[in-house]
Structures are given as structure tokens and as C-alpha cells.
Amino acid sequence: MSSSTGTTRKPVYLAVYDTLADWETGHATAQLARAGYEIRTVGPTREPVRSVGGLRVQPDLAIADVRPSGATLLILPGADLWDAGDDLAPFARTARAFLDAGVPVAAICGATAGLAREGLLDDRDHTSAVSFYLAATGYGGGERFVDADAVTDGGLVTAGPTEPVAFAREILRLLHVYDDEAVDAWYRLFHDSDAGAYAVLEKAGVL
């Protein structure tokens, strides 16, 4: 069961921008929404954006209007734009503001490179697609790279593009959405197709 039952939750902010990798955050946002968190989309402006899969998304608010004090978590999905210039730099700067304020951030795929360029991975354990992808940014955190499906260090979650389920697992753990046994069972179900995990999830009220 969620450890936040009965409390007022601040929304989870999901960054959206053109070319966003729409498959990378669905497990996380779906489970958070089912657990009672409001998911609010944040774009460069409030103009519609289009994902790499062709989905048209109308942001709820612009990145300039986001404040850490109003949020539970900031989720940054990958996108081609992370490696195509500085268009998404405001999202990396916002991630810095969140982490400085003690509010968690979760970044996957290309968003990890954006955080690397912002200097946010220099002193934190992290992962990404591969180590040399981040090394190409010129960041100073190469010694903190961990070859794992997803990594949590303090309030920062990172993952590579092939690990949306592990990414969600770390978010669920970080926010204490379910107890450890339920999170482990959820991961085994959605990552390993382990039918034996159903009983644990039903008992925990997750399914």
C-alpha cells in the first residue's frame, strides 16, 4: 500500500517537448496516477508539442512557471532535442533548482545528458545509455557512472532508454508509493512477466 495514503500530495511534473520518447515514462506516470498523484505536463511553453511517436500533447503549464515548492517530483524523458542544441537547457536548469530545494528529479535516456551538461551528475552516482554517451558531453562525473538498469542517488533517479520499467521501479521506491515487497513484485511482473508476482500485488492492493 502507498505510504502516503491520507496525505495531500503535490503533483508530479512530467516534462514534454518535441521528439520526446513517449514510451519511457508511461510505466511511472500510470502507476503514480493510480496511486493518487496528479500528473501535470510541463512544456517549453504552453504550445502543443509532438512526441517521437506522433502524439500531440498540450502542456498544462510552461517550464518558466514551475517551482519546486509546488511539486513532488520532476520527470524528464529522453528526446532527440537533448542532443540537438540548447533548446531543452531550461529543463536541466529547473532540475538543478528542484534538487537544490530537496525535491526529487528522475531523468531517462537523453535527459541524463542534459543533466550531465548542467553539472548535476558530477558528484552523484548515475547511469544512462552507455558511459561514452555521457562522456561526449564533457562532464566531470565519469567516475560516478554505474553500469546498472537504473540508479538512485539521493533525490536523483537516472536510467537508460531501454529501462522504462526499472526507471519506474526506482521512482516508486523513492516516493515510497508501495512497500519494498510490492515494488519488487511490480517490477518482476512488468519486466520479467513473472505471473507469481500477481498474488503479492493483489494482497498489497496494487492491482
Coordinates of C-alpha atoms in Angstrom, one line a residue, residues 16-18 42-50 56-62:
V16 CA 7.0 17.3 -22.5
Y17 CA 8.8 18.6 -25.6
D18 CA 9.0 17.9 -29.3
V42 CA 5.2 20.9 -18.5
G43 CA 6.4 22.2 -21.9
P44 CA 8.8 24.8 -23.1
T45 CA 5.7 27.0 -23.4
R46 CA 2.0 26.1 -23.3
E47 CA 2.0 25.4 -27.1
P48 CA 1.4 21.8 -28.1
V49 CA 4.3 19.5 -28.6
R50 CA 4.6 16.3 -30.6
R56 CA 0.2 15.6 -29.8
V57 CA 0.5 16.9 -26.2
Q58 CA -1.0 20.1 -24.8
P59 CA 1.2 21.1 -21.8
D60 CA -0.6 22.1 -18.6
L61 CA 2.0 24.8 -17.9
A62 CA 5.3 26.2 -19.1

